[in-house]
Coordinates of N, CA and C in Angstrom, one line a residue:
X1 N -13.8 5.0 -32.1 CA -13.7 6.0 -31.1 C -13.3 5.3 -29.8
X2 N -12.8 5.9 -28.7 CA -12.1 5.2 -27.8 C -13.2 6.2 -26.8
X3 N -13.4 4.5 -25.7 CA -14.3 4.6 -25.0 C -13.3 5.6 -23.5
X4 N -13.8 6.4 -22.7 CA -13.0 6.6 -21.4 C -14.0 6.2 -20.5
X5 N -13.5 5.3 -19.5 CA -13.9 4.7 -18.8 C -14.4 5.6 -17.1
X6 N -15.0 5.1 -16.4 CA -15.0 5.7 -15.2 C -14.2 4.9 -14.1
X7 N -13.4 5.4 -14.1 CA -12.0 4.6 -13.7 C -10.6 5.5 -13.7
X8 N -10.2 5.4 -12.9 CA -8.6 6.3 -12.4 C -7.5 5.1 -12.0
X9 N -6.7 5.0 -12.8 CA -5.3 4.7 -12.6 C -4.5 5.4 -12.1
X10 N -4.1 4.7 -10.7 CA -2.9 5.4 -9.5 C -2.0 4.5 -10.2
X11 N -0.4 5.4 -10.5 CA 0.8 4.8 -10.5 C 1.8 5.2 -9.3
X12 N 2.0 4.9 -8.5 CA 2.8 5.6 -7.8 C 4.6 5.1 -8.1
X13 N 5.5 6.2 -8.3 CA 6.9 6.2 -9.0 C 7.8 7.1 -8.4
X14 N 8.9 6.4 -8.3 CA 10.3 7.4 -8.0 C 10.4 7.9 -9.4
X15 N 10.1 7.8 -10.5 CA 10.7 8.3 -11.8 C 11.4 7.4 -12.6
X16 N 11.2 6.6 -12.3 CA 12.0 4.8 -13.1 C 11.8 5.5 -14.7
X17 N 12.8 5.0 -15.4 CA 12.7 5.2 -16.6 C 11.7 4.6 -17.3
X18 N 10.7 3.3 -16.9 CA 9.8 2.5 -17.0 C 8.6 3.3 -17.3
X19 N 8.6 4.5 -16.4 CA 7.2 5.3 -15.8 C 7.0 5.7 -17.7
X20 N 7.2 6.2 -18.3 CA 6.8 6.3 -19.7 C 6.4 5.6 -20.7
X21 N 7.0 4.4 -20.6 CA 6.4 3.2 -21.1 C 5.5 2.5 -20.2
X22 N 4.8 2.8 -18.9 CA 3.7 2.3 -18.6 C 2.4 3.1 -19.0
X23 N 2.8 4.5 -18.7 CA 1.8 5.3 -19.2 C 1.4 5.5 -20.9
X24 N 2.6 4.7 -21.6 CA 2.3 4.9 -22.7 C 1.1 3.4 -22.9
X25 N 1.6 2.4 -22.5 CA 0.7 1.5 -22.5 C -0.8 1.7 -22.1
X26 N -0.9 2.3 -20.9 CA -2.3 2.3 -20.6 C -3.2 3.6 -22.3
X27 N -2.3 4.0 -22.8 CA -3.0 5.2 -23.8 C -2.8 4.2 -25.0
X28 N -2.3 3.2 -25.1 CA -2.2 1.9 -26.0 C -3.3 1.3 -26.5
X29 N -4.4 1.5 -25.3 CA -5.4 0.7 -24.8 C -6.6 1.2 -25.5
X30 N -7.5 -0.3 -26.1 CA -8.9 0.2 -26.9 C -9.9 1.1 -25.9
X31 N -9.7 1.3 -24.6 CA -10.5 2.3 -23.6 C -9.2 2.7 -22.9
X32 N -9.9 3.8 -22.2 CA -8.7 4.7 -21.5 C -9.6 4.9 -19.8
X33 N -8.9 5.4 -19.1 CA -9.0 5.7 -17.9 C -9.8 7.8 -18.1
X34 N -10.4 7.7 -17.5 CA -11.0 9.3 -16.9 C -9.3 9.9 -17.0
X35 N -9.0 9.3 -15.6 CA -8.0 10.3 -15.1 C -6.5 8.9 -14.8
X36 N -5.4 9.7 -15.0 CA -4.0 8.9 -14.7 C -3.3 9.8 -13.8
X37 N -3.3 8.7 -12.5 CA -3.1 9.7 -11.7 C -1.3 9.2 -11.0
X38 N -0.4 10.0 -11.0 CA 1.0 9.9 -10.7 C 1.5 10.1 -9.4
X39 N 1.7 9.3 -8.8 CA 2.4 10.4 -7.1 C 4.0 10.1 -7.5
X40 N 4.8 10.7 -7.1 CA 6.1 11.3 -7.1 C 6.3 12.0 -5.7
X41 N 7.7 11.2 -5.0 CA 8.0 11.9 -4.0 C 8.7 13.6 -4.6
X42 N 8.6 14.5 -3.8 CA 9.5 16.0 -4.2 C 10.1 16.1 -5.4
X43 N 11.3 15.2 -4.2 CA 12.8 15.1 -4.8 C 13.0 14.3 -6.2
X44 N 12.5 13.8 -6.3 CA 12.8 12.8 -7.2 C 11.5 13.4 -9.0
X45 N 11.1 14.6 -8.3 CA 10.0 14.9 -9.5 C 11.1 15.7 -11.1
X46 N 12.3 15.5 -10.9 CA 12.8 16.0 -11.9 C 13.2 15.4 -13.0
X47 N 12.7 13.4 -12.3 CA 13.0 12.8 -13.0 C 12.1 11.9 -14.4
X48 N 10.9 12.9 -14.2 CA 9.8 12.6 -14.9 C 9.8 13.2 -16.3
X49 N 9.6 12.5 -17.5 CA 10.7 13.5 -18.6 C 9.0 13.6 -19.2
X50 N 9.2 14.8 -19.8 CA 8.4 15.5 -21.0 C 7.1 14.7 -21.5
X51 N 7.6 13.7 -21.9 CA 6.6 12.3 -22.3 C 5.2 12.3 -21.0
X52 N 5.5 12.0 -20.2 CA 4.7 12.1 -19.6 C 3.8 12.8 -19.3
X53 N 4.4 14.0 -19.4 CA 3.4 15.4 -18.9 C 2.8 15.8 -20.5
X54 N 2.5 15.0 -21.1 CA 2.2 15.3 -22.3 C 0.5 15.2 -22.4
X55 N 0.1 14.0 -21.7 CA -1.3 14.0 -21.8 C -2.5 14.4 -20.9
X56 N -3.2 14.7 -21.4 CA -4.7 15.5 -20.8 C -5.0 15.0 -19.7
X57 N -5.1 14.2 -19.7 CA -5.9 13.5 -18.7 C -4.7 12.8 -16.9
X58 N -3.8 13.3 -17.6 CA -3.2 12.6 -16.2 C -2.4 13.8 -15.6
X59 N -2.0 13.6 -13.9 CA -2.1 14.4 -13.3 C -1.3 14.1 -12.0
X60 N 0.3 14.9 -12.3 CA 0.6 15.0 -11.0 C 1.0 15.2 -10.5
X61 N 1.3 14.4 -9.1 CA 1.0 14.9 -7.7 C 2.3 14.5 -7.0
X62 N 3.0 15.7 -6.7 CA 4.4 15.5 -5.8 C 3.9 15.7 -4.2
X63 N 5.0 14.6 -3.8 CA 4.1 14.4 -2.2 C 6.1 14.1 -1.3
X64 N 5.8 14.3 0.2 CA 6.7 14.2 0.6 C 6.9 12.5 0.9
X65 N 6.2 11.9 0.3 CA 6.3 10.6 0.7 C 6.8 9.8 0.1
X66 N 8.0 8.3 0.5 CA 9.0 8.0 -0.6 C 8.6 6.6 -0.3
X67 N 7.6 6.2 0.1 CA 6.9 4.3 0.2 C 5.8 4.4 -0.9
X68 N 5.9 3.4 -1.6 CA 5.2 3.0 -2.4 C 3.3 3.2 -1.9
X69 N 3.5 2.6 -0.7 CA 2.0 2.4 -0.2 C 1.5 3.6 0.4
X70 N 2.1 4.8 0.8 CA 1.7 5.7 1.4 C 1.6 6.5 -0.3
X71 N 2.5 6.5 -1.4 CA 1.9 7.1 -1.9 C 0.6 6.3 -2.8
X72 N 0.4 5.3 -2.7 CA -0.7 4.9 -3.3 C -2.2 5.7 -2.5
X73 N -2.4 5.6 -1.0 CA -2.9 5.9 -0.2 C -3.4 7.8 -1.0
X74 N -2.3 7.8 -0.9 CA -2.6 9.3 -0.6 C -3.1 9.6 -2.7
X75 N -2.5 9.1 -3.7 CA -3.6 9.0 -4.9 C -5.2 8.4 -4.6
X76 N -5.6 7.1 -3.7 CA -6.7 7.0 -3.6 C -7.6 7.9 -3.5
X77 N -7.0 8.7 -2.7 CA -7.9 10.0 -1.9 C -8.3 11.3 -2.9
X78 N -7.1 10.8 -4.1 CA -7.3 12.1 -5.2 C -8.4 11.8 -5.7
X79 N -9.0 10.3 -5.9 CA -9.6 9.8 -7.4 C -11.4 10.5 -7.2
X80 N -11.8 10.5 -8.4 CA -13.2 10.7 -8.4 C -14.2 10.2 -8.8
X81 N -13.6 8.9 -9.5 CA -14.6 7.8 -10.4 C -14.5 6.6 -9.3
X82 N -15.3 6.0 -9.8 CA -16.1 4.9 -9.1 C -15.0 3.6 -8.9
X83 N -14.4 3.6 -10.0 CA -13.1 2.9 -10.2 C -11.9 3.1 -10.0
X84 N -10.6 2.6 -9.3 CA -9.5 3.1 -9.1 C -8.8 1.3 -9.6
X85 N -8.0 1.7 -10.4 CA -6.9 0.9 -10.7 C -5.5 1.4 -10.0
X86 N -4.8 0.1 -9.4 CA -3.3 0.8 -9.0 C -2.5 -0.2 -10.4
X87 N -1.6 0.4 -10.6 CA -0.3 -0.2 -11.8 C 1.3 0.7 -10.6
X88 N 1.9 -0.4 -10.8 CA 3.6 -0.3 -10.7 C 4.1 0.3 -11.5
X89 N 5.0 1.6 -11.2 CA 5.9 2.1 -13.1 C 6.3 1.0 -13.8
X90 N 6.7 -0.1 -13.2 CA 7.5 -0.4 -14.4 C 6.2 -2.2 -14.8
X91 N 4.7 -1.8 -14.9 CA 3.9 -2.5 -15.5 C 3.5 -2.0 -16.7
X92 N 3.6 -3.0 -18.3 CA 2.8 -2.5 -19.6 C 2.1 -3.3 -19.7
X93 N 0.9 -2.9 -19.6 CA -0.7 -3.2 -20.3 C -0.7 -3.9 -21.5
X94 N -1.3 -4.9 -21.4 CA -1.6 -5.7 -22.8 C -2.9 -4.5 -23.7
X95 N -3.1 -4.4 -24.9 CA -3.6 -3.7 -25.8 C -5.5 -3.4 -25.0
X96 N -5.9 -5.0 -24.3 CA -7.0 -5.3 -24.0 C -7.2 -5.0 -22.6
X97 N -6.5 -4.5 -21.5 CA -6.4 -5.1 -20.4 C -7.4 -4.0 -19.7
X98 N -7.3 -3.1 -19.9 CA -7.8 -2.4 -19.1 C -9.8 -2.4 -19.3
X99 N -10.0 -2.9 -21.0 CA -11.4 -2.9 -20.9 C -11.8 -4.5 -20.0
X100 N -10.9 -5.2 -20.7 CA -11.2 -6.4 -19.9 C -11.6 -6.6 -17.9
X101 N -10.7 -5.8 -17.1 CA -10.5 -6.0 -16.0 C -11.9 -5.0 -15.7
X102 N -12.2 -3.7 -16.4 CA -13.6 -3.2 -16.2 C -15.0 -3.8 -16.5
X103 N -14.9 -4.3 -17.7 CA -16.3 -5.4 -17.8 C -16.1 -6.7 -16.6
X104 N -15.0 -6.7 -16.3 CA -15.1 -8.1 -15.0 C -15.7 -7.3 -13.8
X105 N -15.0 -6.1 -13.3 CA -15.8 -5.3 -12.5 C -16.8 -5.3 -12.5
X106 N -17.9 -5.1 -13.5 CA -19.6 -4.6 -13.8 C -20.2 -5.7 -14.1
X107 N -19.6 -7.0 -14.0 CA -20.1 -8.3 -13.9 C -20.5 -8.8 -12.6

C-alpha cells in the first residue's frame, strides 16, 4: 500500500514537455505527496497535455506570472501540509526519493 505523505510538491512550469515525466516520476514513488501542486503562467496553460491532468491529487493553478520564483511563491501560499517540496519540470525522482528526503525531515 502506498503511503501519502503530509507533504505538497510545487512544480512551477511553462509546459516543457518534461513537465509529464516529472510528474510521472513523483507517482513512481514507494510514498506519494497529499497534494502536486502546478503553477502555469495563462498563456502558456495549453501546453499541459492530458497526462497530467489525469491525477487526483494534483492541481492546477494558472497565474499571470512568467518567473520561476514568483510562481513558486505564489504555489507556497496554496499548500496545506506541513511539508512543501519544490521540483523543476524537467526533474525525475529516483523510485526512493521522496520517502527518503521526508524521514530526513522528521529526523
Amino acid at each position: 500500500m502506498i503511503k501519502h505523505l503530509d507533504l505538497t510538491i510545487v512544480i512551477p512550469t511553462l509546459g516543457e514537455e518534461t513537465i509529464n515525466k516529472c510528474v510521472q516520476s513523483v507517482y513512481n514513488n514507494n510514498c506519494h505527496p497529499k497534494e502536486i501542486i502546478i503553477i502555469i503562467p495563462r498563456i502558456h496553460v495549453d501546453k499541459i497535455s492530458s497526462l497530467v491532468r489525469k491525477y487526483k491529487n494534483l492541481t492546477i493553478y494558472e497565474t499571470e506570472f512568467m518567473g520561476q520564483v514568483a510562481q513558486r511563491a505564489y504555489g507556497f501560499k496554496k499548500t496545506k501540509t506541513k511539508f512543501v517540496m519544490q521540483l523543476d519540470s524537467d526533474i525525475i525522482l529516483g523510485e526512493q526519493t521522496i520517502e527518503r528526503l521526508y524521514k530526513f525531515l522528521l529526523n
